[in-house]
Amino acid sequence: MKVCVIGTGYVGLVTGVCLAHIGHDVICVDNNEEKVKLMKQGQSPIYEPGLSELMHSCMNSGKLNFTTDLGAGVNHGEILFIAVGTPPLPTGESDTRYVEAVARGIGNNLNGGYKVIVNKSTVPIGSGDWVRMIVLDGFKEKQTQVMGEGFTMTEETSPLFDVVSNPEFLREGSAVYDTFNPDRIVLGGSADKAINMMKELYQPLIDRKFSENSSLSPVPVVVTDLSSAEMIKYAANAFLATKISFINEVANICDRVGADVTQVAKGIGLDSRIGSKFLQAGIGWGGSCFPKDVAALIHTASDYGYETELMNAAVKVNERQRVIIIEKLQHELKILKGKVVGLLGLTFKPDTDDMRDAPALNIIQELNRLGAKVKAYDPIVSQTGLSHGLSGVIIESNAEMLADGCDALVLVTDWQEFLKLDLDKMSKLVKNRLMIDGRNFLDRTAIEKSGFRYVGIGR
Ligand code: NAD
């Protein structure tokens, strides 16, 4: 099928590449000229395991193209994905101006032929109908320019399209894997024709033709109305964020009573009603999705006069959890002014270069405020030299250089390579042997064997 994906960030680029890989003819549109130039040269502007290789092979087969020309994309695609960002406003509300610009642009460029317009961006509940309205406004604007003020929209002159909500559940760091191995596909909309086209588009994925385990039963497809599909995305993220806040709260109690939260998580996670995922206590949730999606749902609820007490509490627990590292450092080192703290990892999770709303940023801010010197080593940030929001941090190029002269080391991101640290070497370079494991990720025995004092979260 002919597909246009508008917005080539973590979601749009992965979607475009994966749809091309399963055989569709894809054009990806972005208004960032630099990005498009890079992608046309075969370079991915984001780090996502497996993405570059797949991108190259799809470009070579002619199934994947890039452009800044929205008109060309709209003209090409029978299915048009909107995958632009919806960042949070200071009020917690989603900033939908990029979605609006794209919807208007699609309307400006519609010129015959049925299209399915797909909201893949996470958008506030009710956005499906709103996008429809903006597309029609954009279409009318353009027709009025071309045909004069006398243009009126009738059944004959009206463009043929339907809007579908198709929320995305991929996880940064395993986005390609997740796209080929989805737990479910959600399609919201009322037009059978559009829903059937979406099912046809995803059929190879539904049939698990590209899954790790193709013998599993087909991927469940949840077909529902627009608002429920939009709500599914928010509810999923709010639930997962709440689950993490829950175990973090349990960890804080464990710290006080002398229990080990990793054992507690194992014990409760084996209960099939609870499940073991998202029960890793640590320094809290972050990234570009959980914080903004939970805030947006809280905001929507308040628009409708409802106070989300449970979600408010999940956010509050998370805010406190992010700076728990500071409390632990103060407990161990007492005065932080003049101390050197080395952070292992910066990104909000491993296998991504995304620093949006990463807990590291709060930790750095607090350490700077308290007069500590902050150094950091992150496998991706140190390599790419990206230092967005990292003022006041010395970025080191490996873990040993980081260790040199530190009063404490803090594991912030659970990158696999941190399981292979040369602890004996590092223990000789640090000023003080203190390792705070903000993700309960490291091998405590190995750390202690190298002479470090190990401090975890809730253990
Ligand atoms: P992103 O910020 O990484 O990418 C957005 C892209 O859209 C950028 O490349 C930007 O240049 C482009 N863009 C903005 N305005 C444009 C315009 N008018 N025309 C063309 N391109 C335009 O965003 P993302 O992380 O990929 O997220 C996209 C959406 O998907 C958001 O709503 C997000 O909440 C949702 N989502 C994200 C994830 C994730 O893990 N990142 C997961 C699920 C859902």
XYZ file of C-alpha atoms and ligand atoms in Angstrom:
503
model
C 0.000 0.000 0.000
C 1.093 3.596 -0.458
C 1.883 5.212 2.846
C 2.952 8.667 3.974
C 4.346 9.162 7.483
C 4.524 12.769 8.650
C 7.062 13.394 11.405
C 10.221 11.272 11.535
C 10.997 11.106 15.243
C 11.186 7.983 17.381
C 7.684 6.941 16.323
C 7.411 8.215 12.753
C 10.772 7.031 11.477
C 10.456 3.592 13.066
C 6.895 3.248 11.695
C 7.939 4.355 8.221
C 10.961 2.070 8.093
C 9.088 -0.964 9.451
C 6.127 -0.477 7.089
C 8.564 -0.248 4.160
C 10.293 -3.413 5.395
C 7.033 -5.382 5.363
C 6.484 -4.359 1.740
C 4.667 -1.020 1.665
C 5.708 1.954 -0.438
C 6.529 4.647 2.099
C 7.356 8.351 1.961
C 8.404 9.972 5.231
C 7.875 13.721 5.507
C 9.553 16.027 7.997
C 9.752 19.811 8.033
C 13.225 19.681 9.573
C 15.455 20.084 6.517
C 18.615 18.971 8.322
C 16.955 15.720 9.387
C 15.640 15.008 5.917
C 19.058 15.699 4.412
C 20.633 13.214 6.844
C 17.998 10.563 6.181
C 18.323 10.944 2.413
C 22.020 10.156 2.910
C 20.980 7.000 4.741
C 21.701 8.273 8.258
C 19.205 7.912 11.067
C 18.863 11.094 13.128
C 17.984 9.014 16.203
C 19.641 6.072 17.928
C 17.432 2.991 17.975
C 18.849 -0.553 17.823
C 18.494 -2.126 14.376
C 16.945 0.947 12.775
C 19.852 2.107 10.586
C 20.385 -1.323 9.007
C 16.682 -1.683 8.193
C 16.546 1.882 6.884
C 19.417 1.216 4.466
C 17.889 -1.964 3.084
C 14.475 -0.292 2.559
C 16.077 2.697 0.852
C 18.071 0.404 -1.409
C 14.932 -1.490 -2.405
C 13.247 1.811 -3.279
C 10.447 1.259 -0.733
C 11.444 4.164 1.513
C 11.870 7.804 0.572
C 12.199 11.063 2.468
C 11.010 14.565 1.686
C 10.223 17.933 3.228
C 7.363 18.347 0.751
C 4.108 17.578 2.556
C 2.144 17.938 -0.705
C 4.215 15.193 -2.330
C 3.647 12.949 0.697
C -0.118 13.562 0.758
C -0.319 12.949 -2.951
C 1.582 9.670 -2.603
C -0.151 8.117 0.395
C -3.524 6.420 0.557
C -2.802 6.144 4.283
C -1.374 9.281 5.923
C 0.134 8.897 9.396
C 0.436 11.940 11.638
C 3.414 11.161 13.909
C 4.617 14.592 15.017
C 5.413 15.469 18.613
C 2.812 16.466 21.205
C 5.045 17.894 23.950
C 3.635 19.075 27.275
C 2.698 22.682 27.940
C 3.529 24.074 31.404
C -0.105 23.380 32.395
C 0.332 19.663 31.671
C -1.910 19.937 28.632
C -0.554 18.525 25.322
C 0.755 21.045 22.847
C -1.128 20.013 19.725
C 0.095 22.800 17.484
C 2.270 20.445 15.381
C -0.651 18.074 14.830
C -2.784 21.061 13.901
C -0.208 22.343 11.384
C 0.022 18.916 9.766
C -3.760 18.399 9.660
C -4.186 21.825 8.021
C -1.349 21.023 5.604
C -3.013 17.725 4.676
C -6.271 19.613 4.044
C -4.433 22.151 1.856
C -3.033 19.327 -0.244
C -6.013 16.969 -0.611
C -6.970 16.703 -4.263
C -9.204 13.762 -4.949
C -8.931 10.104 -4.021
C -9.934 8.570 -0.706
C -7.404 8.874 2.148
C -7.180 7.457 5.654
C -5.680 10.006 8.033
C -4.183 8.244 11.032
C -3.449 9.867 14.364
C -0.377 7.992 15.575
C 0.751 10.884 17.734
C -0.545 10.639 21.284
C -3.313 13.211 21.193
C -5.869 14.414 23.726
C -9.167 12.576 23.818
C -11.442 14.047 21.172
C -8.620 14.844 18.760
C -9.923 12.516 16.073
C -12.933 14.745 15.405
C -10.795 17.862 15.854
C -8.289 16.657 13.242
C -11.179 16.014 10.857
C -12.373 19.596 11.374
C -8.884 21.087 10.811
C -8.337 19.013 7.663
C -11.661 20.293 6.285
C -10.712 23.882 7.256
C -7.381 23.473 5.458
C -9.081 22.057 2.394
C -11.601 24.907 2.307
C -8.871 27.543 2.722
C -6.958 26.167 -0.243
C -10.027 25.781 -2.467
C -11.090 29.332 -1.646
C -7.628 30.575 -2.670
C -7.803 28.650 -5.929
C -11.475 29.065 -6.805
C -12.337 32.316 -5.062
C -14.657 33.288 -2.221
C -17.598 31.619 -3.922
C -16.314 28.127 -3.043
C -18.725 26.159 -0.892
C -18.307 22.725 0.522
C -20.962 20.326 -0.742
C -21.169 16.572 -0.894
C -19.554 16.730 -4.347
C -16.761 19.152 -3.469
C -15.954 17.714 -0.055
C -12.720 15.671 0.146
C -13.014 11.941 0.762
C -11.213 10.859 3.903
C -11.689 9.292 7.318
C -9.722 9.747 10.508
C -8.496 6.734 12.458
C -6.780 6.710 15.838
C -3.921 4.192 15.926
C -1.998 4.820 19.148
C 1.593 3.691 19.319
C 2.952 1.523 22.141
C 6.582 1.046 21.072
C 9.292 1.501 23.675
C 12.335 3.565 22.849
C 15.366 1.297 22.911
C 13.416 -1.627 21.419
C 11.176 0.245 18.998
C 11.930 -1.891 15.935
C 11.433 -5.122 17.885
C 8.186 -3.794 19.370
C 6.835 -2.805 15.961
C 7.363 -6.332 14.638
C 6.174 -7.977 17.869
C 3.233 -5.888 19.096
C 1.084 -7.056 22.013
C -1.941 -5.581 20.238
C -2.933 -3.132 17.537
C -5.573 -0.556 18.458
C -7.712 1.016 15.737
C -10.274 3.666 16.622
C -12.791 4.957 14.111
C -16.269 4.514 12.750
C -15.666 4.067 9.014
C -15.451 0.413 7.979
C -13.522 1.288 4.838
C -10.765 3.020 6.823
C -10.562 0.279 9.464
C -10.339 -2.398 6.761
C -7.528 -0.520 5.013
C -5.649 -0.289 8.323
C -6.087 -4.031 8.881
C -4.780 -4.701 5.372
C -1.782 -2.449 6.075
C -0.926 -4.316 9.272
C -1.877 -7.830 8.071
C 1.760 -9.062 7.819
C 2.329 -7.908 11.407
C -1.011 -9.320 12.592
C -0.015 -12.662 11.028
C 3.350 -12.365 12.806
C 5.242 -12.761 9.522
C 8.005 -10.558 10.941
C 7.741 -11.644 14.582
C 10.439 -13.344 16.576
C 7.979 -16.184 17.139
C 5.785 -16.644 14.080
C 3.985 -19.647 15.580
C 2.141 -17.500 18.121
C -1.542 -16.777 17.487
C -2.272 -13.596 15.471
C -1.770 -10.205 17.102
C -5.081 -9.088 18.678
C -6.622 -6.094 16.936
C -8.825 -3.916 19.125
C -11.279 -2.039 16.925
C -13.102 0.649 18.818
C -14.368 4.211 18.622
C -11.999 7.176 18.290
C -12.191 8.377 21.896
C -11.707 4.918 23.398
C -8.626 4.350 21.225
C -7.192 7.688 22.358
C -8.003 6.833 25.970
C -6.358 3.381 25.686
C -2.990 5.039 25.044
C -3.251 7.376 28.034
C -4.640 4.698 30.338
C -1.837 2.274 29.393
C 0.897 4.782 30.183
C -0.816 6.031 33.339
C -1.134 2.444 34.578
C 2.520 1.609 33.916
C 3.716 4.829 35.540
C 1.524 4.128 38.574
C 2.899 0.581 38.808
C 6.457 1.962 38.945
C 5.508 4.574 41.515
C 3.893 1.830 43.562
C 7.033 -0.324 43.705
C 9.137 2.770 44.417
C 6.922 3.558 47.364
C 7.292 -0.042 48.564
C 11.094 0.320 48.123
C 11.127 3.393 50.334
C 9.315 1.436 53.047
C 11.740 -1.493 52.531
C 14.659 0.914 53.109
C 13.201 1.823 56.468
C 12.190 -1.615 57.698
C 15.198 -3.523 56.363
C 13.437 -5.551 53.667
C 14.807 -6.053 50.134
C 12.506 -4.662 47.435
C 14.029 -6.885 44.734
C 12.878 -9.922 46.729
C 9.507 -8.326 47.404
C 9.065 -7.553 43.674
C 9.939 -11.152 42.816
C 7.483 -12.440 45.400
C 4.589 -10.302 44.238
C 5.473 -10.402 40.518
C 5.007 -14.165 40.397
C 1.341 -13.560 41.137
C -0.185 -13.712 37.643
C -2.654 -10.996 38.584
C 0.268 -8.646 39.239
C 3.012 -9.734 36.784
C 6.727 -9.114 37.118
C 7.155 -6.281 34.613
C 7.462 -2.654 35.715
C 8.277 -3.724 39.265
C 11.916 -2.605 39.241
C 12.366 -0.014 41.956
C 14.684 2.844 41.097
C 14.921 6.574 40.607
C 11.558 6.976 38.958
C 10.013 7.157 35.526
C 10.889 9.733 32.894
C 11.312 10.116 29.155
C 9.188 11.722 26.524
C 5.986 9.760 27.188
C 5.075 8.796 30.762
C 5.418 12.252 32.346
C 3.626 14.084 29.572
C 0.905 11.492 29.025
C 0.057 11.222 32.715
C 0.021 15.038 32.971
C -2.226 15.272 29.904
C -4.703 12.730 31.286
C -4.813 14.557 34.620
C -5.436 17.783 32.712
C -8.208 16.258 30.587
C -9.890 14.866 33.697
C -9.785 18.280 35.360
C -11.328 19.850 32.227
C -14.256 17.565 32.946
C -14.353 18.430 36.651
C -12.727 15.207 37.879
C -9.764 15.071 40.233
C -7.419 12.159 39.532
C -6.253 11.408 43.059
C -4.412 8.178 42.249
C -2.542 9.638 39.265
C -1.676 12.800 41.205
C -0.138 10.574 43.875
C 1.814 8.568 41.250
C 3.304 11.838 39.958
C 4.115 13.053 43.474
C 5.861 9.794 44.393
C 7.845 10.032 41.166
C 8.975 13.606 41.789
C 10.263 12.587 45.212
C 11.869 9.434 43.861
C 13.943 11.316 41.317
C 15.902 13.062 44.027
C 16.182 10.095 46.385
C 19.759 9.790 45.102
C 20.511 13.154 46.678
C 19.183 11.962 50.054
C 21.333 8.840 49.801
C 24.418 10.867 48.858
C 23.826 13.241 51.751
C 23.375 10.325 54.104
C 26.670 8.768 52.983
C 28.834 11.833 52.304
C 27.104 14.385 54.565
C 28.132 17.655 52.891
C 27.920 17.613 49.092
C 29.502 21.030 48.526
C 32.934 20.464 46.989
C 32.346 16.737 46.422
C 32.707 15.072 43.011
C 29.833 12.840 41.924
C 30.137 10.611 38.856
C 26.976 9.565 37.046
C 26.937 6.288 35.143
C 24.358 6.903 32.435
C 22.298 9.942 31.547
C 19.547 8.907 29.130
C 16.143 8.140 30.631
C 16.564 4.460 29.779
C 19.205 2.317 28.072
C 19.545 1.888 24.293
C 18.242 5.332 23.460
C 19.748 8.789 22.988
C 16.587 10.426 24.334
C 17.203 12.829 27.223
C 13.665 14.250 27.359
C 12.561 14.480 30.991
C 15.335 12.108 32.093
C 15.673 11.735 35.901
C 19.402 12.513 35.405
C 18.462 16.125 34.666
C 16.824 16.565 38.095
C 19.741 14.871 39.837
C 22.244 17.128 38.043
C 20.231 20.239 38.870
C 20.088 19.322 42.561
C 23.787 18.404 42.739
C 24.720 21.692 41.048
C 22.504 23.577 43.479
C 24.169 21.886 46.446
C 27.659 22.763 45.166
C 28.848 19.305 44.036
C 30.887 18.863 40.879
C 29.092 16.512 38.457
C 30.811 14.251 35.950
C 29.038 11.729 33.745
C 29.682 8.910 31.348
C 26.891 7.653 29.109
C 27.525 5.183 26.250
C 25.525 7.278 23.795
C 25.743 10.838 25.104
C 29.535 10.560 25.502
C 29.823 9.248 21.953
C 27.511 11.685 20.182
C 28.555 14.738 22.168
C 24.882 15.665 22.542
C 24.739 17.756 25.659
C 21.209 19.145 25.591
C 20.270 20.341 29.079
C 23.573 19.172 30.516
C 25.208 22.430 31.488
C 27.434 22.105 34.539
C 28.351 18.469 33.764
C 31.748 17.202 32.672
C 31.132 14.484 30.100
C 33.801 11.772 30.274
C 34.472 9.326 27.474
C 34.694 6.130 29.520
C 33.853 4.727 32.939
C 37.448 4.787 34.231
C 37.884 8.457 33.400
C 34.596 9.040 35.169
C 35.778 7.221 38.282
C 38.943 9.317 38.534
C 38.693 11.501 41.638
C 35.022 10.778 42.440
C 33.633 10.856 45.976
C 30.705 8.744 44.797
C 29.554 6.939 41.693
C 25.838 6.787 40.928
C 24.280 4.402 38.425
C 21.499 6.403 36.757
C 20.760 4.373 33.599
C 20.887 0.577 33.408
C 22.976 0.226 30.242
C 24.122 -3.404 29.773
C 27.757 -2.315 29.461
C 27.701 -1.214 33.115
C 27.502 -4.893 34.077
C 31.036 -5.233 32.703
C 32.715 -2.323 34.504
C 36.353 -2.853 35.442
C 35.557 -2.392 39.110
C 39.064 -3.166 40.375
C 40.531 -0.469 38.151
C 37.784 1.996 39.046
C 38.199 1.344 42.762
C 41.809 2.512 42.503
C 40.830 5.713 40.708
C 37.991 6.949 42.919
C 38.656 9.161 45.935
C 36.021 7.356 47.966
C 34.602 3.909 47.247
C 30.871 4.523 47.201
C 28.547 3.112 44.544
C 24.891 4.110 44.592
C 22.895 1.859 42.305
C 19.873 3.909 41.280
C 18.340 0.994 39.342
C 19.233 -2.002 41.576
C 20.998 -3.216 38.472
C 24.601 -3.935 39.418
C 25.982 -7.102 40.954
C 26.202 -6.157 44.610
C 28.649 -8.947 45.462
C 31.061 -7.927 42.703
C 30.854 -4.268 43.716
C 31.561 -5.074 47.366
C 34.382 -7.430 46.410
C 36.119 -4.499 44.734
C 36.020 -2.586 47.970
C 33.066 -0.309 47.185
C 30.286 0.346 49.630
C 27.070 -0.568 47.760
C 23.852 1.372 48.290
C 20.756 0.350 46.348
C 17.138 1.496 46.340
C 15.021 -0.291 48.920
C 17.445 -3.085 49.746
P 9.792 13.452 18.070
O 9.817 14.772 18.698
O 10.948 12.525 18.208
O 9.530 13.618 16.493
C 8.587 14.475 15.946
C 9.005 14.791 14.528
O 7.965 15.554 13.905
C 10.272 15.634 14.441
O 11.180 15.035 13.553
C 9.771 16.966 13.892
O 10.725 17.625 13.088
C 8.562 16.532 13.092
N 7.598 17.598 12.820
C 7.106 18.529 13.656
N 6.236 19.328 13.004
C 6.163 18.879 11.736
C 5.450 19.296 10.588
N 4.623 20.327 10.620
N 5.617 18.606 9.443
C 6.470 17.559 9.389
N 7.171 17.116 10.437
C 7.027 17.774 11.598
O 8.474 12.746 18.595
P 8.238 11.199 18.948
O 8.941 10.834 20.199
O 8.438 10.386 17.727
O 6.689 11.229 19.279
C 5.703 11.457 18.290
C 4.346 11.183 18.894
O 4.238 9.795 19.233
C 4.080 11.946 20.189
O 2.722 12.287 20.226
C 4.393 10.940 21.264
O 3.674 11.179 22.447
C 3.926 9.661 20.627
N 4.624 8.463 21.127
C 5.962 8.488 21.351
C 6.604 7.338 21.790
C 8.082 7.352 22.063
O 8.572 6.383 22.634
N 8.821 8.377 21.681
C 5.877 6.161 21.996
C 4.517 6.160 21.724
C 3.889 7.321 21.292
